[in-house]
mmCIF file of C-alpha atoms in Angstrom:
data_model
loop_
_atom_site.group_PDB
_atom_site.id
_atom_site.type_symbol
_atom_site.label_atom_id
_atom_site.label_comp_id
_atom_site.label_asym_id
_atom_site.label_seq_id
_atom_site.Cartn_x
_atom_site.Cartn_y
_atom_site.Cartn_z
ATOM 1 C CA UNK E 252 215.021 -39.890 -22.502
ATOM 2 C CA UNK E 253 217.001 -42.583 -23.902
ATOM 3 C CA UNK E 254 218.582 -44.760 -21.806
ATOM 4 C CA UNK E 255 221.881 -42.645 -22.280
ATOM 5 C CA UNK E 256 221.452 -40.148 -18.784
ATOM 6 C CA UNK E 257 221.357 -43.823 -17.426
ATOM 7 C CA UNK E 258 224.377 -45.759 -18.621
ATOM 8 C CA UNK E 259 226.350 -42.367 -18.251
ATOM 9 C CA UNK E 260 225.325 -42.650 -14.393
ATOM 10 C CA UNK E 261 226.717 -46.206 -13.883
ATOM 11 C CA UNK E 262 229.977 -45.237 -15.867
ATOM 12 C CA UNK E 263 230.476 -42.704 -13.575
ATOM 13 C CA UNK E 264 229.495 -44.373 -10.537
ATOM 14 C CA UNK E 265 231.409 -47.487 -11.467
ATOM 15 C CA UNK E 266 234.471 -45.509 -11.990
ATOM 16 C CA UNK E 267 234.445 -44.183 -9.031
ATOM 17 C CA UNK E 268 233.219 -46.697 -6.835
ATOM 18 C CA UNK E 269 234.230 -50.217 -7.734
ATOM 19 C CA UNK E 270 237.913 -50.309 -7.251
ATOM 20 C CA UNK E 271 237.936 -48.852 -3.942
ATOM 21 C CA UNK E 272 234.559 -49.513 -2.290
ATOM 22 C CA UNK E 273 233.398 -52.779 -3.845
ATOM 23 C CA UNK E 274 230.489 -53.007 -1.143
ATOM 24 C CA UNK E 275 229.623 -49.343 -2.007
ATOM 25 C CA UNK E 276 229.289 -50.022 -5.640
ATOM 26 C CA UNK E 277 227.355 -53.328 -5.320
ATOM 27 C CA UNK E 278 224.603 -51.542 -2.677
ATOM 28 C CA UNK E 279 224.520 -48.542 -5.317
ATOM 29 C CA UNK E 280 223.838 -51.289 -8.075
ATOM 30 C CA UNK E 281 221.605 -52.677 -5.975
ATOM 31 C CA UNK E 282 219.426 -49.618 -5.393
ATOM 32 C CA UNK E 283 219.691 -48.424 -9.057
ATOM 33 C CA UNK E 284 218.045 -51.816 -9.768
ATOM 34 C CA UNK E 285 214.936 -51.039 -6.619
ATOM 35 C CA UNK E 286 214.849 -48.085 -8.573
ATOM 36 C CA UNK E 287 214.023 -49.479 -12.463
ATOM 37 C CA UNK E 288 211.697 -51.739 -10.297
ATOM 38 C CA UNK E 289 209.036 -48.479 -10.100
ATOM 39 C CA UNK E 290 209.262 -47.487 -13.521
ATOM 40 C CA UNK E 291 205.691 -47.854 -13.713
ATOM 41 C CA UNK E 292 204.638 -45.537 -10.534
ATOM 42 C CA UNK E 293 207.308 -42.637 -12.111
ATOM 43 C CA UNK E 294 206.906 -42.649 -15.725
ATOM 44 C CA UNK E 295 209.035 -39.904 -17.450
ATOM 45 C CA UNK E 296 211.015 -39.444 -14.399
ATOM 46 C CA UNK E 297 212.191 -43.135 -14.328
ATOM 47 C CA UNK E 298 215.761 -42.305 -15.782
ATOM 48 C CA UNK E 299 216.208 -39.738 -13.584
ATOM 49 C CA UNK E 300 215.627 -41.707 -10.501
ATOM 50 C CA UNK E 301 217.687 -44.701 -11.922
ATOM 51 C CA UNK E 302 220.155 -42.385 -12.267
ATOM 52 C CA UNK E 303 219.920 -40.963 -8.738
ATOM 53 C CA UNK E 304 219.874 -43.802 -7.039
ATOM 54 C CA UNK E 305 223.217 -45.185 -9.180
ATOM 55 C CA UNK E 306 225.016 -42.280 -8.169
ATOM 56 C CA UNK E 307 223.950 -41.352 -4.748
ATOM 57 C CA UNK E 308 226.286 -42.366 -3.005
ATOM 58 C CA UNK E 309 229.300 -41.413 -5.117
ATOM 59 C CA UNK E 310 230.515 -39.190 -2.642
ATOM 60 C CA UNK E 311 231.585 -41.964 -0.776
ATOM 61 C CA UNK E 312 234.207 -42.267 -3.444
ATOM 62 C CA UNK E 313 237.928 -41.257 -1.114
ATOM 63 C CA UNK E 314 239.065 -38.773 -4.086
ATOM 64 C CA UNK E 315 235.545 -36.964 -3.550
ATOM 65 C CA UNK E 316 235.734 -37.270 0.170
ATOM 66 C CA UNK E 317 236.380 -32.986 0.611
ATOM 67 C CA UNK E 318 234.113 -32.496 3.478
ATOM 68 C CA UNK E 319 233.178 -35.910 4.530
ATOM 69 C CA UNK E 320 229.810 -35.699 4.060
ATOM 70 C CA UNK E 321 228.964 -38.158 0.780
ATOM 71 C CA UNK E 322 225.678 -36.420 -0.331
ATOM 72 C CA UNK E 323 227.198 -33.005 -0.469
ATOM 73 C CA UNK E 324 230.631 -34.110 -2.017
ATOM 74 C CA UNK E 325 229.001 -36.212 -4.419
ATOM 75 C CA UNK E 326 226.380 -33.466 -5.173
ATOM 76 C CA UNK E 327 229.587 -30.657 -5.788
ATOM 77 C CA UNK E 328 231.395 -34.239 -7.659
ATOM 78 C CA UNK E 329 228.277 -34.142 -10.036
ATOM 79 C CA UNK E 330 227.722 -30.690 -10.480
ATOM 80 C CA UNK E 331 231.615 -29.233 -11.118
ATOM 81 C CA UNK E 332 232.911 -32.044 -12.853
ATOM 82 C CA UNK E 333 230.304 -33.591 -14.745
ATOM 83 C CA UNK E 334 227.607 -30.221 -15.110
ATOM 84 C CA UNK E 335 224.866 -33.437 -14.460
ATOM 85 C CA UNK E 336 221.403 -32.595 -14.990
ATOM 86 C CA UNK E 337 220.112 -29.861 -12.140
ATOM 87 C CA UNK E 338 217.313 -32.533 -10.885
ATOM 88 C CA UNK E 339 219.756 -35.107 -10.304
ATOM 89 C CA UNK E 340 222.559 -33.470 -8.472
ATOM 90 C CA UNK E 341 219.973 -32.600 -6.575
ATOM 91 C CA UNK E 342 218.497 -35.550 -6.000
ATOM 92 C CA UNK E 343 221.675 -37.069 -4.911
ATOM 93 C CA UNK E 344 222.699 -34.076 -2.531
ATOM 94 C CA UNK E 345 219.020 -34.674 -0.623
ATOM 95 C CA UNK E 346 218.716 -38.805 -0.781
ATOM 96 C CA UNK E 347 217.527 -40.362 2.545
ATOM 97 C CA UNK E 348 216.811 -37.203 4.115
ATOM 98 C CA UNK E 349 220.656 -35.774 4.351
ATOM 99 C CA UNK E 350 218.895 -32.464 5.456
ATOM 100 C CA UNK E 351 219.042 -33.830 8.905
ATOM 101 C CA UNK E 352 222.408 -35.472 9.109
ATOM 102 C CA UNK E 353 223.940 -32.135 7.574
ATOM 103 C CA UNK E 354 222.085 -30.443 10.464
ATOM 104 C CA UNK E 355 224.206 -32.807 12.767
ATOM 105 C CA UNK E 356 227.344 -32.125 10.995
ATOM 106 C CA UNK E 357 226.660 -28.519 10.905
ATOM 107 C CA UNK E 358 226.293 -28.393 7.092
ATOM 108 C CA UNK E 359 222.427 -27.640 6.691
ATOM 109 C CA UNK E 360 222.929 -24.331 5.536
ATOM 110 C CA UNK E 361 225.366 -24.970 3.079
ATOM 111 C CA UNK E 362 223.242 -28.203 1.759
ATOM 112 C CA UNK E 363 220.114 -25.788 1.496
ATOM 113 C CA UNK E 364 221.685 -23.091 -0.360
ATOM 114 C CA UNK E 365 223.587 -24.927 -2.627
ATOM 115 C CA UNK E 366 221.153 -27.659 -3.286
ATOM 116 C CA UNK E 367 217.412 -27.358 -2.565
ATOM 117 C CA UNK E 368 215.410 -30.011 -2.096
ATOM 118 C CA UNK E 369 213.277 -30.907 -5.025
ATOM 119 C CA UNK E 370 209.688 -30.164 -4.622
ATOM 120 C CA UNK E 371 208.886 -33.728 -6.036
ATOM 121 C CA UNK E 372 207.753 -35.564 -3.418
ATOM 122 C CA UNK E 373 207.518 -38.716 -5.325
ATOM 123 C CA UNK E 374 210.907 -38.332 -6.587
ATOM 124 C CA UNK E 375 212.109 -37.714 -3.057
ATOM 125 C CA UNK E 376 210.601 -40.825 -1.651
ATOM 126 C CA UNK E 377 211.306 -42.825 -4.247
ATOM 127 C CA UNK E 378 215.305 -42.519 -3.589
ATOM 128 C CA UNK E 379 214.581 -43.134 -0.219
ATOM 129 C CA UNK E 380 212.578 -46.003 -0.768
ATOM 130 C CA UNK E 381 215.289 -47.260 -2.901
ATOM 131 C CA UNK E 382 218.082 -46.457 -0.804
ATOM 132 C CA UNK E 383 216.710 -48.225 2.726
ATOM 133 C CA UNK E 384 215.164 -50.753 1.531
ATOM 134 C CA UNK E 385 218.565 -52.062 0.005
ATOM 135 C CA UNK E 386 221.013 -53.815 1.618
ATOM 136 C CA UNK E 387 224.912 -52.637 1.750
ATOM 137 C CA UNK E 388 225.461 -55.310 -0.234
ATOM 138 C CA UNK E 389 222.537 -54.657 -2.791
ATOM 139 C CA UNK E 390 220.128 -56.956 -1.760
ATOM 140 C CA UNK E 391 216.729 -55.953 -0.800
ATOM 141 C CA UNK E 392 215.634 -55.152 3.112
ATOM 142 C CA UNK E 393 212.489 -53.921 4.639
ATOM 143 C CA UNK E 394 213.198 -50.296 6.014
ATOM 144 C CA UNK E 395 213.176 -51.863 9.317
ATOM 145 C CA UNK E 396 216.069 -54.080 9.159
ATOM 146 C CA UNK E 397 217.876 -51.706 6.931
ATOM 147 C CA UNK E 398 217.540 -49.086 9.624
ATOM 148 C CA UNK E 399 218.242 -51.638 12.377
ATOM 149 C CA UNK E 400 221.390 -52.148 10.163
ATOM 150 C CA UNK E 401 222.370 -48.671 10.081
ATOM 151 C CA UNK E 402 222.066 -48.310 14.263
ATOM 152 C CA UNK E 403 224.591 -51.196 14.363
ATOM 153 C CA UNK E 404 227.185 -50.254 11.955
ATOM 154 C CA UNK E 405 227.538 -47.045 13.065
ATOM 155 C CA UNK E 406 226.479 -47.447 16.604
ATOM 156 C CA UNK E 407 223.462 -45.731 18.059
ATOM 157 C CA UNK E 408 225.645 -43.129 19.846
ATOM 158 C CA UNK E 409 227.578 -41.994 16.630
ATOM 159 C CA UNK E 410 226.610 -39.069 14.679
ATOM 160 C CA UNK E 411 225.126 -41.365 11.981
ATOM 161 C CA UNK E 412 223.161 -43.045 14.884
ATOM 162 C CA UNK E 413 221.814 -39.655 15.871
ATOM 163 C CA UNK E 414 220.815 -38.615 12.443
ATOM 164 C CA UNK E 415 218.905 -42.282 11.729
ATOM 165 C CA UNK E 416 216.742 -42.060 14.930
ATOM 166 C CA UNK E 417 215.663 -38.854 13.776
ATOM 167 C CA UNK E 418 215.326 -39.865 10.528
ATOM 168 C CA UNK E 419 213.557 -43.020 10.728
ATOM 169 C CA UNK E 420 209.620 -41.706 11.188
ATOM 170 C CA UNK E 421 210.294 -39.641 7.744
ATOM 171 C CA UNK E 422 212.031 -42.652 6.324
ATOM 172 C CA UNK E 423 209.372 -44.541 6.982
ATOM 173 C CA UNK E 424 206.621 -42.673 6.092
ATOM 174 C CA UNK E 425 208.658 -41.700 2.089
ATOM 175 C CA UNK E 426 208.841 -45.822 1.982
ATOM 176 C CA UNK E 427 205.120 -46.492 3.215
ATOM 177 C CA UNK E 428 203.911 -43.711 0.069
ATOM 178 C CA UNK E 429 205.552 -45.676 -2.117
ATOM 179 C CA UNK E 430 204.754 -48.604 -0.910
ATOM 180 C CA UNK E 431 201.256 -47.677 -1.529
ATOM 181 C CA UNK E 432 202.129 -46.342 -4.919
ATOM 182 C CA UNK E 433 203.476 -49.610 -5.737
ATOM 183 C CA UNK E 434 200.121 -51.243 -4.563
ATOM 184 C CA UNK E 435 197.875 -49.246 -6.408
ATOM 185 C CA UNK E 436 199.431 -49.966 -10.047
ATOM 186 C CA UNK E 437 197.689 -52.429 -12.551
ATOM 187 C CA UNK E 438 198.804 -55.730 -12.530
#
């Protein structure tokens, strides 16, 4: 890859997230940035996660908001308007473990059909990684004040409060692997 897969994701993301969610945009900034950060653990895939992580929260976007349910409508946003790369639509359908808050929302079945999870496990954590340990205003956080963050903005009785407590071993475990990964490179 080029670069191009890249500044195509942060057109798009910027279009559709800077006007009306300025935090939105500046937290996806910041985790597109986490995300060039581990170029060296990902290698070829390093666009594609840069990408992901730009974009994966596009959904948030209120003229993609169909089912209210960001990964899913920015996954369908990707995918019907833009015919994005396979790998990346779903990679922004899945981020931060989504299986589990569709399962609260009562869209796991339609996430799972329509978008399987990639069997990349390093791809996987490494959106998570980038996604929670970023803060909403693009800053980096360790996991556990970003999920502490979470619990408090949505409250830990909300649906989004369910879904994090659930979450957070998994979450936790994705940013600990990559972590490690991060550890182990040449310096």
């Amino acid at each position: 890859m080029d670069g191009s897969i890249v500044k195509w994701a942060c057109v798009v993301a910027e279009a559709e997230l800077s006007a009306p969610l300025p935090r939105r945009w500046a937290h996806s900034q910041g985790v597109a940035q986490r995300a060039a950060d581990l170029a060296g653990v990902l290698g070829d895939d390093a666009e594609l996660l840069t990408s992901a992580a730009v974009l994966h929260d596009v959904g948030y976007a209120p003229r993609l908001a169909v089912t209210g349910f960001h990964p899913l409508d920015g996954a369908r946003f990707l995918r019907d308007v833009h015919a994005a790369d396979e790998r990346l639509v779903r990679l922004v359908a899945n981020h931060s473990l989504a299986l589990l808050e569709a399962e609260e929302r009562g869209l796991r079945d339609v996430l799972e059909v329509e978008f399987p999870l990639l069997d990349d496990q390093r791809l996987v954590d490494a959106l998570v990684y980038c996604d929670m340990t970023t803060t909403p205003d693009g800053e980096g956080t360790s996991v556990e004040a970003r999920l502490a963050e979470i619990n408090v903005r949505y409250g830990s009785d909300s649906l989004v409060g369910r879904f994090i407590r659930r979450a957070s071993p998994e979450i936790r475990a994705a940013v600990e692997r990559v972590e490690a990964a991060l550890a182990a490179q040449p310096r």
